[in-house]
Amino acid sequence: MRNTIKPIQLYRGTTQQHSDYAGPVGEITVDTEKYTVVVQNGATGGVPLARESDVTAEAQAREAADTALQESITDEASARETADNAFQKKVTDEASARMAADTALQESITDEASARETADNAFQKQIDDAYAVISAAYIEAGGTLDG
């Protein structure tokens, strides 16, 4: 697997030793407790690099969180659609009820107008009949209607 005579071995130490060590910028060391590479930044401790298992676990956790969020969004959208449909039905029912009330009121107004017209016509007929009787009696008594 390797063709070198002598393997490359990096400086190594425990997590505590790394936190106490301020290596030169860019120096690579190995944390023997965390089994990870640490890139020194000139400040105490350096920057540990992520291992594949850590990255995979983080990716899986994020994917699970994304899936849960998507399900929550889908549920919220469904709930809102249900509420919107219920509200639309209520508005439609209210409009239908108002239309029925308006129609009933219009019919009532039409019936009232018709009844009044019938009453007015009957009253006018009574007036005309009374005028005819008075006129006939006046003529019979010797009067004229010529003015």
PDB file of C-alpha atoms in Angstrom:
ATOM      1  CA  MET A   1       0.000   0.000   0.000  1.00  0.00           C
ATOM      2  CA  ARG A   2       2.799   2.450   0.717  1.00  0.00           C
ATOM      3  CA  ASN A   3       5.996   2.778  -1.245  1.00  0.00           C
ATOM      4  CA  THR A   4       7.905   4.858   1.246  1.00  0.00           C
ATOM      5  CA  ILE A   5      10.672   3.397   3.274  1.00  0.00           C
ATOM      6  CA  LYS A   6       9.863   5.436   6.281  1.00  0.00           C
ATOM      7  CA  PRO A   7       6.219   6.396   7.109  1.00  0.00           C
ATOM      8  CA  ILE A   8       5.266  10.003   7.735  1.00  0.00           C
ATOM      9  CA  GLN A   9       4.282  10.511  11.315  1.00  0.00           C
ATOM     10  CA  LEU A  10       2.747  13.788  12.486  1.00  0.00           C
ATOM     11  CA  TYR A  11       2.960  15.343  15.895  1.00  0.00           C
ATOM     12  CA  ARG A  12       0.254  13.903  18.096  1.00  0.00           C
ATOM     13  CA  GLY A  13      -1.210  14.342  21.547  1.00  0.00           C
ATOM     14  CA  THR A  14      -4.328  14.145  23.692  1.00  0.00           C
ATOM     15  CA  THR A  15      -7.223  16.590  23.521  1.00  0.00           C
ATOM     16  CA  GLN A  16      -5.892  18.374  26.617  1.00  0.00           C
ATOM     17  CA  GLN A  17      -2.412  18.643  25.131  1.00  0.00           C
ATOM     18  CA  HIS A  18      -3.918  20.165  21.982  1.00  0.00           C
ATOM     19  CA  SER A  19      -5.869  22.726  23.980  1.00  0.00           C
ATOM     20  CA  ASP A  20      -2.628  23.781  25.698  1.00  0.00           C
ATOM     21  CA  TYR A  21      -0.577  23.872  22.478  1.00  0.00           C
ATOM     22  CA  ALA A  22      -0.352  26.848  20.125  1.00  0.00           C
ATOM     23  CA  GLY A  23       1.431  25.490  17.058  1.00  0.00           C
ATOM     24  CA  PRO A  24       2.487  27.554  14.049  1.00  0.00           C
ATOM     25  CA  VAL A  25      -0.206  28.416  11.502  1.00  0.00           C
ATOM     26  CA  GLY A  26      -0.772  25.480   9.137  1.00  0.00           C
ATOM     27  CA  GLU A  27       0.943  22.820  11.256  1.00  0.00           C
ATOM     28  CA  ILE A  28      -0.975  19.553  11.261  1.00  0.00           C
ATOM     29  CA  THR A  29      -1.221  17.475  14.424  1.00  0.00           C
ATOM     30  CA  VAL A  30      -3.292  14.448  15.444  1.00  0.00           C
ATOM     31  CA  ASP A  31      -5.611  14.320  18.462  1.00  0.00           C
ATOM     32  CA  THR A  32      -5.172  10.752  19.725  1.00  0.00           C
ATOM     33  CA  GLU A  33      -8.361  10.811  21.843  1.00  0.00           C
ATOM     34  CA  LYS A  34     -10.728  12.174  19.219  1.00  0.00           C
ATOM     35  CA  TYR A  35      -8.936  10.403  16.356  1.00  0.00           C
ATOM     36  CA  THR A  36      -8.986  13.548  14.250  1.00  0.00           C
ATOM     37  CA  VAL A  37      -6.549  15.869  12.513  1.00  0.00           C
ATOM     38  CA  VAL A  38      -6.051  19.357  13.996  1.00  0.00           C
ATOM     39  CA  VAL A  39      -4.812  22.275  11.900  1.00  0.00           C
ATOM     40  CA  GLN A  40      -2.933  24.719  14.080  1.00  0.00           C
ATOM     41  CA  ASN A  41      -3.824  28.381  13.709  1.00  0.00           C
ATOM     42  CA  GLY A  42      -1.261  30.002  15.907  1.00  0.00           C
ATOM     43  CA  ALA A  43      -3.742  30.154  18.791  1.00  0.00           C
ATOM     44  CA  THR A  44      -4.185  27.653  21.579  1.00  0.00           C
ATOM     45  CA  GLY A  45      -5.926  24.451  20.502  1.00  0.00           C
ATOM     46  CA  GLY A  46      -6.026  24.782  16.719  1.00  0.00           C
ATOM     47  CA  VAL A  47      -9.002  23.755  14.589  1.00  0.00           C
ATOM     48  CA  PRO A  48     -10.007  20.084  14.615  1.00  0.00           C
ATOM     49  CA  LEU A  49     -11.167  18.733  11.265  1.00  0.00           C
ATOM     50  CA  ALA A  50     -14.361  16.710  11.070  1.00  0.00           C
ATOM     51  CA  ARG A  51     -14.252  12.974  10.644  1.00  0.00           C
ATOM     52  CA  GLU A  52     -16.399  11.290   7.995  1.00  0.00           C
ATOM     53  CA  SER A  53     -18.629   9.730  10.651  1.00  0.00           C
ATOM     54  CA  ASP A  54     -19.237  13.152  12.195  1.00  0.00           C
ATOM     55  CA  VAL A  55     -20.101  14.672   8.831  1.00  0.00           C
ATOM     56  CA  THR A  56     -22.369  11.746   7.940  1.00  0.00           C
ATOM     57  CA  ALA A  57     -24.172  11.945  11.279  1.00  0.00           C
ATOM     58  CA  GLU A  58     -24.621  15.711  10.870  1.00  0.00           C
ATOM     59  CA  ALA A  59     -25.933  15.230   7.332  1.00  0.00           C
ATOM     60  CA  GLN A  60     -28.397  12.582   8.532  1.00  0.00           C
ATOM     61  CA  ALA A  61     -29.561  14.809  11.383  1.00  0.00           C
ATOM     62  CA  ARG A  62     -30.078  17.709   8.981  1.00  0.00           C
ATOM     63  CA  GLU A  63     -31.928  15.487   6.531  1.00  0.00           C
ATOM     64  CA  ALA A  64     -34.220  14.286   9.333  1.00  0.00           C
ATOM     65  CA  ALA A  65     -34.810  17.891  10.421  1.00  0.00           C
ATOM     66  CA  ASP A  66     -35.510  18.913   6.816  1.00  0.00           C
ATOM     67  CA  THR A  67     -37.987  16.049   6.431  1.00  0.00           C
ATOM     68  CA  ALA A  68     -39.744  17.001   9.679  1.00  0.00           C
ATOM     69  CA  LEU A  69     -39.885  20.630   8.564  1.00  0.00           C
ATOM     70  CA  GLN A  70     -41.290  19.650   5.169  1.00  0.00           C
ATOM     71  CA  GLU A  71     -43.954  17.509   6.867  1.00  0.00           C
ATOM     72  CA  SER A  72     -44.804  20.419   9.165  1.00  0.00           C
ATOM     73  CA  ILE A  73     -45.109  22.772   6.183  1.00  0.00           C
ATOM     74  CA  THR A  74     -47.282  20.247   4.337  1.00  0.00           C
ATOM     75  CA  ASP A  75     -49.512  19.811   7.402  1.00  0.00           C
ATOM     76  CA  GLU A  76     -49.802  23.586   7.821  1.00  0.00           C
ATOM     77  CA  ALA A  77     -50.674  24.034   4.142  1.00  0.00           C
ATOM     78  CA  SER A  78     -53.304  21.305   4.411  1.00  0.00           C
ATOM     79  CA  ALA A  79     -54.783  22.853   7.557  1.00  0.00           C
ATOM     80  CA  ARG A  80     -54.907  26.262   5.896  1.00  0.00           C
ATOM     81  CA  GLU A  81     -56.548  24.810   2.796  1.00  0.00           C
ATOM     82  CA  THR A  82     -59.169  23.110   4.980  1.00  0.00           C
ATOM     83  CA  ALA A  83     -59.790  26.374   6.844  1.00  0.00           C
ATOM     84  CA  ASP A  84     -59.987  28.296   3.551  1.00  0.00           C
ATOM     85  CA  ASN A  85     -62.502  25.788   2.165  1.00  0.00           C
ATOM     86  CA  ALA A  86     -64.617  26.027   5.328  1.00  0.00           C
ATOM     87  CA  PHE A  87     -64.506  29.823   5.154  1.00  0.00           C
ATOM     88  CA  GLN A  88     -65.429  29.772   1.454  1.00  0.00           C
ATOM     89  CA  LYS A  89     -68.378  27.475   2.220  1.00  0.00           C
ATOM     90  CA  LYS A  90     -69.498  29.844   4.985  1.00  0.00           C
ATOM     91  CA  VAL A  91     -69.267  32.824   2.625  1.00  0.00           C
ATOM     92  CA  THR A  92     -71.157  30.917  -0.090  1.00  0.00           C
ATOM     93  CA  ASP A  93     -73.842  29.827   2.390  1.00  0.00           C
ATOM     94  CA  GLU A  94     -74.184  33.405   3.671  1.00  0.00           C
ATOM     95  CA  ALA A  95     -74.489  34.715   0.102  1.00  0.00           C
ATOM     96  CA  SER A  96     -77.134  32.083  -0.674  1.00  0.00           C
ATOM     97  CA  ALA A  97     -79.066  32.959   2.489  1.00  0.00           C
ATOM     98  CA  ARG A  98     -78.931  36.661   1.650  1.00  0.00           C
ATOM     99  CA  MET A  99     -80.042  35.969  -1.914  1.00  0.00           C
ATOM    100  CA  ALA A 100     -82.989  33.907  -0.615  1.00  0.00           C
ATOM    101  CA  ALA A 101     -83.904  36.692   1.845  1.00  0.00           C
ATOM    102  CA  ASP A 102     -83.651  39.293  -0.922  1.00  0.00           C
ATOM    103  CA  THR A 103     -85.886  37.172  -3.181  1.00  0.00           C
ATOM    104  CA  ALA A 104     -88.437  36.710  -0.388  1.00  0.00           C
ATOM    105  CA  LEU A 105     -88.408  40.449   0.346  1.00  0.00           C
ATOM    106  CA  GLN A 106     -88.835  41.261  -3.350  1.00  0.00           C
ATOM    107  CA  GLU A 107     -91.774  38.844  -3.553  1.00  0.00           C
ATOM    108  CA  SER A 108     -93.287  40.444  -0.438  1.00  0.00           C
ATOM    109  CA  ILE A 109     -92.881  43.925  -1.962  1.00  0.00           C
ATOM    110  CA  THR A 110     -94.419  42.734  -5.239  1.00  0.00           C
ATOM    111  CA  ASP A 111     -97.340  41.101  -3.383  1.00  0.00           C
ATOM    112  CA  GLU A 112     -97.873  44.270  -1.303  1.00  0.00           C
ATOM    113  CA  ALA A 113     -97.828  46.438  -4.439  1.00  0.00           C
ATOM    114  CA  SER A 114    -100.278  44.120  -6.147  1.00  0.00           C
ATOM    115  CA  ALA A 115    -102.585  44.155  -3.105  1.00  0.00           C
ATOM    116  CA  ARG A 116    -102.440  47.949  -2.977  1.00  0.00           C
ATOM    117  CA  GLU A 117    -103.188  48.214  -6.685  1.00  0.00           C
ATOM    118  CA  THR A 118    -106.166  45.881  -6.256  1.00  0.00           C
ATOM    119  CA  ALA A 119    -107.370  47.955  -3.277  1.00  0.00           C
ATOM    120  CA  ASP A 120    -106.854  51.209  -5.220  1.00  0.00           C
ATOM    121  CA  ASN A 121    -108.809  49.833  -8.183  1.00  0.00           C
ATOM    122  CA  ALA A 122    -111.644  48.692  -5.881  1.00  0.00           C
ATOM    123  CA  PHE A 123    -111.727  52.100  -4.178  1.00  0.00           C
ATOM    124  CA  GLN A 124    -111.724  53.881  -7.552  1.00  0.00           C
ATOM    125  CA  LYS A 125    -114.633  51.654  -8.661  1.00  0.00           C
ATOM    126  CA  GLN A 126    -116.546  52.608  -5.492  1.00  0.00           C
ATOM    127  CA  ILE A 127    -115.874  56.285  -6.210  1.00  0.00           C
ATOM    128  CA  ASP A 128    -116.975  55.874  -9.840  1.00  0.00           C
ATOM    129  CA  ASP A 129    -120.120  53.947  -8.759  1.00  0.00           C
ATOM    130  CA  ALA A 130    -120.948  56.595  -6.139  1.00  0.00           C
ATOM    131  CA  TYR A 131    -120.432  59.386  -8.705  1.00  0.00           C
ATOM    132  CA  ALA A 132    -122.711  57.557 -11.139  1.00  0.00           C
ATOM    133  CA  VAL A 133    -125.430  57.186  -8.470  1.00  0.00           C
ATOM    134  CA  ILE A 134    -125.118  60.848  -7.410  1.00  0.00           C
ATOM    135  CA  SER A 135    -125.142  61.985 -11.045  1.00  0.00           C
ATOM    136  CA  ALA A 136    -128.210  59.874 -11.862  1.00  0.00           C
ATOM    137  CA  ALA A 137    -130.038  61.235  -8.817  1.00  0.00           C
ATOM    138  CA  TYR A 138    -129.079  64.808  -9.705  1.00  0.00           C
ATOM    139  CA  ILE A 139    -130.330  64.408 -13.267  1.00  0.00           C
ATOM    140  CA  GLU A 140    -133.504  62.781 -12.022  1.00  0.00           C
ATOM    141  CA  ALA A 141    -134.083  65.765  -9.772  1.00  0.00           C
ATOM    142  CA  GLY A 142    -133.912  68.047 -12.810  1.00  0.00           C
ATOM    143  CA  GLY A 143    -130.338  69.138 -12.759  1.00  0.00           C
ATOM    144  CA  THR A 144    -127.906  69.096 -15.626  1.00  0.00           C
ATOM    145  CA  LEU A 145    -124.316  68.019 -15.662  1.00  0.00           C
ATOM    146  CA  ASP A 146    -123.211  70.601 -18.260  1.00  0.00           C
ATOM    147  CA  GLY A 147    -121.717  73.021 -15.881  1.00  0.00           C
TER     148      GLY A 147
END
